[in-house]
Amino acid sequence: MHFKHFKSRALPALLLLLLASCSTKQAPDSKKQTQTFTEIEAIDVDAGTLSAEQHVELAKTLNNNGAVSELLIAAKLFYQQENYAKALWLADKIMPLVDENTTNSKHEKVQLALIKASSLQKLNYYPESHIELNQLEQYATENSILLTASYYRLLSAAFQKEKQPIPALNAQLFEFSVTPAKAQNQQQITNIWHNFQSLSQWQLSLLALDKAPNSKGWLALTALANKFGGNQAQMKYQLSIWQNKFKLHPANVIAQQLLIQEISPKDIKNIAVILPLSGKQQSAGRAIQQGVLASFANDKTKSLHFIDSNIVNWYGLTNDLSTLKVDYVIGPLLKANVDKYISHTSAQTQSQTDNLFNGSSDLFDSNKTENTVNTSLTKQSQSADNITAIDSDFAIKSYLETSENSNAIDTLLLNIPAKASLTSHHTVLSMRPEDEAKQAAATLSRQHFKHPIVLSQKNIVSKRISQAFVRQWQRLTGNVIEVVYYDTGAQMQENVKASLSVDKSKARITKLKSRLNQSIKTKTRNRRDIDMIYLVGTAEQTRLVKPYIEVNISEFAKLIPVYASSRSHSTQSDYSSNSDLQGLTFTEIPWLLASEQNAELATLSQALWPKRSDGLSRLFAMGYDSYQLINKIPLMQQAPYLQHWGQTGVLKLNEDGVLTRSLLWGVYKQNKVVSIAMEK
């Protein structure tokens, strides 16, 4: 059907449908139009005195092109009236009716696409809005159209909804760059800075690859704030260098704020460390204890008190800490004990305990027994008041809510609680394996791999890592990754062959030989669509699996790169036998990468504990960082941009009170492990 003939038939039907659904309304208030309309500055309309419905009525009297123009105005007015469903419907119906041969057709199509995308977001259809924005980007590219600030604002919102902070911030930077200077405002700059502060170190490294407008200056400012934010003198010096280099950068407003911002350290003198120092988890507790002591290094300004979580009286813990005058706690380590600690040291529990002690103390006070008769009437009156208070919403609320004057102690928990809720007094340093899987997926998704698979050992921890990798990959790329779980022994070999389709190749060879009466030379072939393997398993299993992968790669095919989690790396291995692991690239904490660790501390640790396992070495590093963090966390709470370069990674405090880690990358090369930069 010819396009113009289609329009001539579709337009009257569209007008009838729309008029049937519209009742005559007054023209919208012009002030409200202006306020709402600033959200999409590319959609400009001078409605005059006509309402949206009147523009639809007027479209009935015009030819196709004139009618489309009137309907476009009507769609804009519906949007301004916050009638997003009608704006979306009308914009969608108008889109195919726009005549490509008219002068303003491209401009009209962009406006309609923006109305659709924004209306979808207003109606909470973010995935559909993102699809619309992708189509608009393709149309703009094909027609050499510059995208507007509205497009980038909507794109940033779509990425934020998908929990993709890097592309969301990238879109924000583009939005600011295309916003006219007169329209740029302080709030935009503040929002950009807030989002820079929220990124971990590995996320900042990935953002730098995008090279968005003004990103160089933003990244430089963020980097110096990350490193020097806790030292005001160094901060001022570094900021002066930045200001000289980026004199016209919009972030100069933030630099001025940082110059005058004051951060107050907390005076911490008595520290209690709650760890499993006996029982089944004794070795783990001792490793952390040794890390804390190594970091403490006989600091004369502080005192350490170690408490065994296996024998502690949780009900009396608050009183014990008060007796010791503890002003900071590290631990506990096990999830169950973390829940107990939070429960028994909460403000509500403290209040109940105080009331119990105060109430029972009267029984043993001889002075009070003498006045029993004289005060009986008063007590009856108080009892009546208390009974009345039971019906008071205020009384119940006061009982349930945390008291501002409670004696809660700031605590660095070494695990995330299973049930209990964190408060402002709690910070968590967690070694969750899922975190490194998310970092690995985000980094590797930038390496142009299209068809990766995950080979995962069949156990609980490995499954957690592999599923976290898969979810992150799908969130970033939209693609679902195949996961192949393998068992140990011969079953592993079969699983690996199946994942590479080598078993199918052998089956085809066997079938072919059975049909021929002569001997033939054959070679198995692996599937060619796999371009990367993410391997999850212990170091022992990795030594078996990786060479077996290479054995099953056809000589006609390229080697498939293999990446892994830190579980695949062991410092206890005999490096002379590392030829099987050549090329394996993995994430790791600095402490277990010889080129990145604290050399002096590493020498001491090796001398004292030469046969310590990798797992206990990680806990030692955790203990070391824990003590370093007790002075840093109060600063991080005041300055969210501040980060800590520790032995467990680059640590950053997020809005939930959890310290997230950025790990390093290592690779087996020439029978050695060397650190590499993957974000490039």
Tab-separated table of C-alpha atoms in Angstrom, residues 203 209 471 649:
chain	number	residue	atom	x	y	z
A	203	GLN	CA	33.833	1.382	38.198
A	209	LEU	CA	37.231	4.284	29.007
A	471	ARG	CA	23.200	-11.914	36.523
A	649	GLY	CA	41.252	-4.246	47.992
